[in-house]
XYZ file of C-alpha atoms in Angstrom:
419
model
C 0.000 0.000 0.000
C 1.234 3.522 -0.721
C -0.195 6.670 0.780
C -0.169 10.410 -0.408
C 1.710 9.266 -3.544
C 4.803 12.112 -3.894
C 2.992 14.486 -0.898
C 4.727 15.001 2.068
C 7.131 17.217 2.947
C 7.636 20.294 1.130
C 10.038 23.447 0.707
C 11.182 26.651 -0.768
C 14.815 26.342 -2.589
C 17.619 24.503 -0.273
C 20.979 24.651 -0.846
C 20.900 20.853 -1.372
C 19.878 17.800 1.015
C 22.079 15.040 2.429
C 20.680 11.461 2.701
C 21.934 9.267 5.203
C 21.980 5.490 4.583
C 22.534 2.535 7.216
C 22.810 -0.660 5.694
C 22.132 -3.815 7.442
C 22.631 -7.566 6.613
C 18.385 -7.558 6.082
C 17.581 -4.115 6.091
C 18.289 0.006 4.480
C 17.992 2.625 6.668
C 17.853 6.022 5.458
C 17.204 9.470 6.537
C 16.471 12.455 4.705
C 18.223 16.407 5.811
C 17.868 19.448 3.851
C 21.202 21.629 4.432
C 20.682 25.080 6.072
C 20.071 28.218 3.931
C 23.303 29.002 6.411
C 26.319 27.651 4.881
C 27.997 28.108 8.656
C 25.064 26.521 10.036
C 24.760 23.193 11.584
C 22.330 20.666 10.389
C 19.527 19.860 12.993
C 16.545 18.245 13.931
C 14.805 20.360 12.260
C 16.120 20.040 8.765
C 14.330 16.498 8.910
C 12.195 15.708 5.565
C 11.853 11.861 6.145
C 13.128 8.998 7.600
C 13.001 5.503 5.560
C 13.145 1.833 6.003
C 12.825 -0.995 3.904
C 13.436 -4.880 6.117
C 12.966 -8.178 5.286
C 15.943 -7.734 2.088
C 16.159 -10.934 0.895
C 12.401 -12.264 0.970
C 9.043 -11.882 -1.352
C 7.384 -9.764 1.078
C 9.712 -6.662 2.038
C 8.544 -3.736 3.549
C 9.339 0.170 3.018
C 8.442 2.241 5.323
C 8.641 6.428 4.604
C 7.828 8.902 7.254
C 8.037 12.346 7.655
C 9.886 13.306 10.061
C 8.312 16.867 11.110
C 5.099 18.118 11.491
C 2.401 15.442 12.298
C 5.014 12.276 11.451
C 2.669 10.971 8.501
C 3.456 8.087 6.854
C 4.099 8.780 3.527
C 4.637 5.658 2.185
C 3.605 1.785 3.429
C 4.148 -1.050 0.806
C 5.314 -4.601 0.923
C 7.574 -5.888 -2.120
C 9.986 -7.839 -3.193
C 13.851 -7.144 -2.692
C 16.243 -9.309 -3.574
C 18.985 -7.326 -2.210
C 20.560 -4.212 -0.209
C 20.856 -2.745 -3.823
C 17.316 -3.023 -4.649
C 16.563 -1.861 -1.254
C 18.539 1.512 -1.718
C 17.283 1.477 -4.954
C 13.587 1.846 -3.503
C 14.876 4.432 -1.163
C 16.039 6.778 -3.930
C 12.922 6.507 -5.722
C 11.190 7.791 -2.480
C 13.506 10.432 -2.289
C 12.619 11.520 -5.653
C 9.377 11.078 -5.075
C 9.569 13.906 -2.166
C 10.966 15.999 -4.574
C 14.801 16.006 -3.821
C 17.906 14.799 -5.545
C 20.572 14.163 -2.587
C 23.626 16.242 -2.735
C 25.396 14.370 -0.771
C 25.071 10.248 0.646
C 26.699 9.758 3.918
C 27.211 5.881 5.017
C 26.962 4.408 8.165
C 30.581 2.363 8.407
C 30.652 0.037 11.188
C 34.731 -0.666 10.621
C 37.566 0.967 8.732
C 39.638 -1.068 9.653
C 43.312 -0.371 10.821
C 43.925 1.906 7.727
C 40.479 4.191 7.892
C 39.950 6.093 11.510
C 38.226 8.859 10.630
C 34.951 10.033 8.439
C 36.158 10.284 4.965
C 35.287 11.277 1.404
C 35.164 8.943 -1.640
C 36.436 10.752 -4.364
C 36.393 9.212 -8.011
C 39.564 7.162 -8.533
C 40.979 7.379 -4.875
C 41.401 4.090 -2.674
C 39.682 4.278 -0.537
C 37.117 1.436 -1.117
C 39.571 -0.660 -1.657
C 41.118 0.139 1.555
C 37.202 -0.727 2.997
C 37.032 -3.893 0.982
C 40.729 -5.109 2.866
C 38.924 -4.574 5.952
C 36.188 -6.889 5.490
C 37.624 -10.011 8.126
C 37.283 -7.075 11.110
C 33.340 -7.130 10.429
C 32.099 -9.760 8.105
C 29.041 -9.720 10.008
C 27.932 -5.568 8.239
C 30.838 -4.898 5.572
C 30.069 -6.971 2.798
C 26.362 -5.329 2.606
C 27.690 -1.667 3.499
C 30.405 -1.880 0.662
C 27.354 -2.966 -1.544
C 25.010 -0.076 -0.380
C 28.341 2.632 -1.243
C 28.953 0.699 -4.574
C 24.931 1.250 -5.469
C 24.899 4.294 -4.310
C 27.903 5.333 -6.784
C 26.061 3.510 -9.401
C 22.751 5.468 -8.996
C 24.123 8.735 -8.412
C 27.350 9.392 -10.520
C 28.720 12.368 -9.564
C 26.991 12.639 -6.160
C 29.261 12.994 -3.204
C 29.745 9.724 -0.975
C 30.932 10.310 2.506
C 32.035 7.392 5.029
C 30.940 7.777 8.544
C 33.476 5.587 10.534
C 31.234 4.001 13.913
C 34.989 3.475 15.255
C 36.318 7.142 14.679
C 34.818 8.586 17.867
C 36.987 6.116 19.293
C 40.246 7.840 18.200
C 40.848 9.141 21.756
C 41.048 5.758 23.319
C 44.471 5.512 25.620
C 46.774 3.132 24.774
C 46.029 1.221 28.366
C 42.783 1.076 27.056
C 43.544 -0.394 23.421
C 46.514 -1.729 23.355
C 45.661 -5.684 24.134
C 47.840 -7.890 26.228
C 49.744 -9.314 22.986
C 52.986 -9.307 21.362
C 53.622 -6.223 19.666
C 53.354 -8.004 16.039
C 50.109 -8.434 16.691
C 49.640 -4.624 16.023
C 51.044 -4.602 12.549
C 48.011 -6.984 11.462
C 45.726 -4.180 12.849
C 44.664 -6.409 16.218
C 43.552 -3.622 18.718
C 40.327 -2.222 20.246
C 38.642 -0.196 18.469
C 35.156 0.343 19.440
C 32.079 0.620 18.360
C 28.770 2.405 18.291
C 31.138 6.009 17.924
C 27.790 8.009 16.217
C 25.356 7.344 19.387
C 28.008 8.102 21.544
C 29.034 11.091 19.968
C 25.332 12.230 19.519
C 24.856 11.796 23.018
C 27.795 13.922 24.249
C 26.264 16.779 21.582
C 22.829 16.607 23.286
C 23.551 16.584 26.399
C 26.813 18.668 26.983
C 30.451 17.461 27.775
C 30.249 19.327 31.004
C 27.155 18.470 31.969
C 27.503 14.473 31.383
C 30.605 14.936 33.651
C 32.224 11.106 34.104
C 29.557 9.355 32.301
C 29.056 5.998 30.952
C 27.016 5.500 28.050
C 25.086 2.401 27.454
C 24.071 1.988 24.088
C 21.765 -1.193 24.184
C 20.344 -2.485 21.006
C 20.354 -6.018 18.974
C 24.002 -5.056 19.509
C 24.893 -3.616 22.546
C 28.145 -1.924 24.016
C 29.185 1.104 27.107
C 31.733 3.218 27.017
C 33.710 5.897 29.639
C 33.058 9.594 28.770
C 35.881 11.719 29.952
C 35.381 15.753 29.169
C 33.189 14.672 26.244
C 35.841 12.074 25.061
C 35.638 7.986 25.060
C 38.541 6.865 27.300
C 37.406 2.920 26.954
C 35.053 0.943 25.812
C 33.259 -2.436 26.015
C 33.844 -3.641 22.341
C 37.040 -4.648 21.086
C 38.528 -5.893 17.822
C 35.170 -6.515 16.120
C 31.622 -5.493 17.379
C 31.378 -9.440 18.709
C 33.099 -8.574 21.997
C 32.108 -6.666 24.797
C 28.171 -7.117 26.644
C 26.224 -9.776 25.635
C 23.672 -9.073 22.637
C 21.013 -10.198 20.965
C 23.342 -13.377 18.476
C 26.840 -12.747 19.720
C 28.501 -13.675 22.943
C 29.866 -10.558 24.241
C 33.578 -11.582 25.802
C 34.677 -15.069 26.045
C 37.178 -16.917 27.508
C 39.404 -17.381 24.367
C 40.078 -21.329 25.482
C 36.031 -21.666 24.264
C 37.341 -20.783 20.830
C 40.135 -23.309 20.719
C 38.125 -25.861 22.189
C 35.290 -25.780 20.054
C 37.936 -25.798 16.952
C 39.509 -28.885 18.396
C 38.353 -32.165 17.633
C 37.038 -34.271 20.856
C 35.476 -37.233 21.885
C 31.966 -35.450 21.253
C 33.062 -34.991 17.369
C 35.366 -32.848 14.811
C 36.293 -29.739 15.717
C 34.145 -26.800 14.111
C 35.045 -24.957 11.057
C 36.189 -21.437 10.698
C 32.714 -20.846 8.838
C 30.376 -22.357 11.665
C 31.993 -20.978 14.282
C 31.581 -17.219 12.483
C 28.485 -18.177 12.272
C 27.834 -19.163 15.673
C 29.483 -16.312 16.859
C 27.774 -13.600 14.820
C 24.545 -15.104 14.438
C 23.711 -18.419 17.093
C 25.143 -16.898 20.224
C 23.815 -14.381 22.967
C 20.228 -14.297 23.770
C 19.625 -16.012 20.321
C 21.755 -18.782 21.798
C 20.617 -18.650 25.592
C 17.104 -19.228 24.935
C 17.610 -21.526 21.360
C 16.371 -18.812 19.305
C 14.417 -15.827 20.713
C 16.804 -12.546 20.531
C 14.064 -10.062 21.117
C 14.263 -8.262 24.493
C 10.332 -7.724 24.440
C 9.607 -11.413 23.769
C 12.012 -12.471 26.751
C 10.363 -10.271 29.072
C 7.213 -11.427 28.205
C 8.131 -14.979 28.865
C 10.081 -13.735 31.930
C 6.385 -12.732 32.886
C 5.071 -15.835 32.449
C 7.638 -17.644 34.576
C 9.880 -19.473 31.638
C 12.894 -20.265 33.447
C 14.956 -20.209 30.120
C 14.154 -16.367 29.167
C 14.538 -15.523 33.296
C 18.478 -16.517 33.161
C 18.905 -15.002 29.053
C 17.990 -12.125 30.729
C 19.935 -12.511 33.846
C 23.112 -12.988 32.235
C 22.477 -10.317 30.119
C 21.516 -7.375 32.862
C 24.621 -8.429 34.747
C 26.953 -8.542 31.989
C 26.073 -4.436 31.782
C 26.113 -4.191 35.368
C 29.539 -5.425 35.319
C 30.726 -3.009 32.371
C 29.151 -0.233 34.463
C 31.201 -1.030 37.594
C 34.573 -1.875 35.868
C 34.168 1.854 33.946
C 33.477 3.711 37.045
C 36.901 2.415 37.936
C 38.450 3.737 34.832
C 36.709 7.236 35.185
C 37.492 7.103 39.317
C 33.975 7.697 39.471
C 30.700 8.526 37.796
C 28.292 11.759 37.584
C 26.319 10.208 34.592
C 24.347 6.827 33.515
C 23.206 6.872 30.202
C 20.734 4.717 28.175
C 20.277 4.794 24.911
C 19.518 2.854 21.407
C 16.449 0.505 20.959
C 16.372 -1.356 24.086
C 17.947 1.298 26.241
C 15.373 3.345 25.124
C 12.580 1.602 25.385
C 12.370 -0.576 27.998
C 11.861 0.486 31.720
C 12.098 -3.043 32.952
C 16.092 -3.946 31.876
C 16.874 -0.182 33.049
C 15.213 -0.883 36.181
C 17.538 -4.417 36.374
C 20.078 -2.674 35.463
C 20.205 -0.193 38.440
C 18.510 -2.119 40.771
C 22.027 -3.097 41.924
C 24.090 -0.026 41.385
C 23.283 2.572 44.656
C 26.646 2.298 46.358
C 27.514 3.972 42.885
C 24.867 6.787 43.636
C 22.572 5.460 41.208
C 19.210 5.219 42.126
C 16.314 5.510 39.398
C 12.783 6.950 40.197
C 9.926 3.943 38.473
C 7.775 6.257 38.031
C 10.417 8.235 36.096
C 11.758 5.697 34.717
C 8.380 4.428 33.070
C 7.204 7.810 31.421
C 10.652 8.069 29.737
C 9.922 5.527 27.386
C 9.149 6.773 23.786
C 10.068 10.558 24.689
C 11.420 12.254 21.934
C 13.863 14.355 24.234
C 16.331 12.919 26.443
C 14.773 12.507 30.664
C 16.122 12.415 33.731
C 15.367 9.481 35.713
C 17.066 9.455 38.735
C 15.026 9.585 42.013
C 15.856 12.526 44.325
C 18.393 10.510 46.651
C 20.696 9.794 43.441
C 23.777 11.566 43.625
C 25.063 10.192 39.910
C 21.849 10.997 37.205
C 20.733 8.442 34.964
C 19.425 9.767 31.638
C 17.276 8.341 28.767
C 18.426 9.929 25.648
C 16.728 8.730 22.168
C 20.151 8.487 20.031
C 20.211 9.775 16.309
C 23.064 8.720 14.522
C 21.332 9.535 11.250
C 22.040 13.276 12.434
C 25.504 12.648 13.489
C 26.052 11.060 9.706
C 24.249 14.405 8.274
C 27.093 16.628 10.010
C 29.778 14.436 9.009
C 28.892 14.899 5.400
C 27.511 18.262 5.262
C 30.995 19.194 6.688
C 33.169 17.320 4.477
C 31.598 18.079 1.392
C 31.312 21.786 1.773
């Protein structure tokens, strides 16, 4: 079904607008910005025209999604399809774009790795390198490269002559310590690029801009989604993080493990008594895909379906969930440690965001750290569009619920480097 046809969102002349794409192994993501009148200006909220989605790549009954993004939200477009691929899928994004009436200036790309090579947002320009630099970089994220190398490569395609911008999820990262990077290894090891890096850079750096360096203070940032990581905030700067190499370390998530104890690894490659040792392939797999709350409960990663059956007394959702709250509880402690303190809790991203019941697990545990979180607070945050303050009046460190927008963060990036 499509509604209002090519109404929506409407302007007087812009200087250009800047779409922002987020591939995912099943899914585009896209958001629409028209550029300030201001050439000095910076792109905000404001400058929204439409936010897209189209899930379910890869089956006969895809859906896009198009909604405006100011005034009364309307949904602009609703239709089921099919998509073969994250190229048809961006494909069906650019038609809605046109549709609206704009012709992007600019694409900026959501980049979960760069690599060792690419730290910071950069500029594809025709003939440079720098996609082949991405493509070497593949084995540090198999799990979102692959389909975010195809979304750049058919967004070149559809738009020759457009500007492309990479938005690196690891460059906010850049101010790491070497204590906090540098892994227990030989030194060789850093010459093949192994090093944390961390992850989820664009919430993190979104939530610093809406909130205020100085007023976050010490903070730790708790960005909670199908993947999941925290990070230390130090004067608006990440000083460590929970994710390492690739986003498969750290908390535990929705299909991958979080940290294990690297014997696991060996033994499950090692043959046994029980049968061969696993492949390479399966245990990538297994580790990207079969592991986490996926694994815990033999197939359910959905937070809301786990707390459901956590309602309903299933034993096997009770401990998924279990191990999950207290593998962020941990995180939380052992970066208060590394900041020598903490003024600031934050939560953020889909599950951070919107559900009261794991931030209420999550603190329930944490007032010798001054963190104590008001329920009936903490309930009427959920589905704000601003960030809230949740702490109860005897906190003395504030916990915050801040709805991240990396799609802004990506808009910056590009409006800035292709000025």
């Amino acid at each position: 079904m499509t509604t209002g046809g090519a109404a929506g969102p409407t302007a007087g002349p812009t200087t250009g607008s800047i779409l922002c794409v987020n591939i995912g192994s099943s899914s585009v993501k896209a958001a629409l910005y028209d550029l300030p009148a201001d050439p000095d200006a910076a792109i905000g909220a404001h400058d929204g025209v439409a936010r897209m989605l189209v899930d379910g790549i890869g089956t006969d009954r895809a859906h896009l999604l198009v909604r405006a993004t100011t005034g009364d939200r309307a949904v602009l477009v609703d239709e089921d399809q099919p998509v073969a691929d994250q190229a048809r899928g961006l494909d069906l994004v650019l038609d809605a774009v046109s549709r609206l009436g704009r012709t992007p200036s600019a694409v900026g790309h959501r980049v979960v790795h760069g690599g060792p090579e690419l730290r910071n947002h950069v500029r594809l320009d025709a003939g440079d390198e720098v996609l082949a630099t991405l493509r070497a970089a593949v084995s540090f994220a198999p799990l979102h490269l692959p389909a975010e190398i195809a979304g750049v490569e058919a967004a070149q395609a559809r738009l020759p002559g457009v500007a492309q911008v990479l938005c690196l999820d690891t460059a906010f990262h850049q101010t790491l310590p070497e204590v906090a990077w540098h892994f227990p290894l030989p030194s060789s090891m850093l010459d093949r690029g192994i090093r944390r890096y961390g992850f989820h850079g664009l919430s993190y750096e979104y939530v610093v801009d809406t909130v205020g360096a100085g007023p976050l203070g010490r903070a730790i940032i708790a960005h909670l989604g199908s993947g999941a990581s925290l990070a230390a905030i130090q004067h608006g700067r990440s000083v460590d993080t929970t994710m390492g190499l690739t986003p498969t370390g750290g908390i535990v998530m929705g299909t991958r493990p979080g940290d294990l104890d690297p014997g696991v690894l060996l033994h499950v490659l090692a043959p046994t008594a029980h049968g061969p040792g696993m492949d390479p392939e399966k245990l990538t797999r297994l580790l990207d895909h079969g592991s986490g709350l996926f694994g815990l409960t033999d197939g359910v990663a959905d937070v809301r379906t786990l707390l459901d059956r956590r309602a309903a007394g299933e034993d096997q959702a009770t401990l998924a969930l279990a191990i999950f709250v207290q593998s962020i509880r941990k995180a939380v402690g052992a970066l208060t440690t590394v900041l020598e303190g903490v003024d600031t809790l934050v939560f953020t991203a889909g599950v951070g965001e919107h559900s009261p019941a794991i931030r209420a697990d999550v603190t329930a545990s944490l007032a010798h750290l001054g963190i104590v979180v008001d329920p009936d607070a903490n309930d009427a945050a959920t589905g704000r569009a601003t960030w809230t303050d949740i702490s109860a009046p005897a906190a003395t460190t504030r916990t915050l619920v801040v709805p991240t927008d990396e799609e802004l963060m990506i808009a910056r990036h590009t409006a800035e480097l292709t000025r």
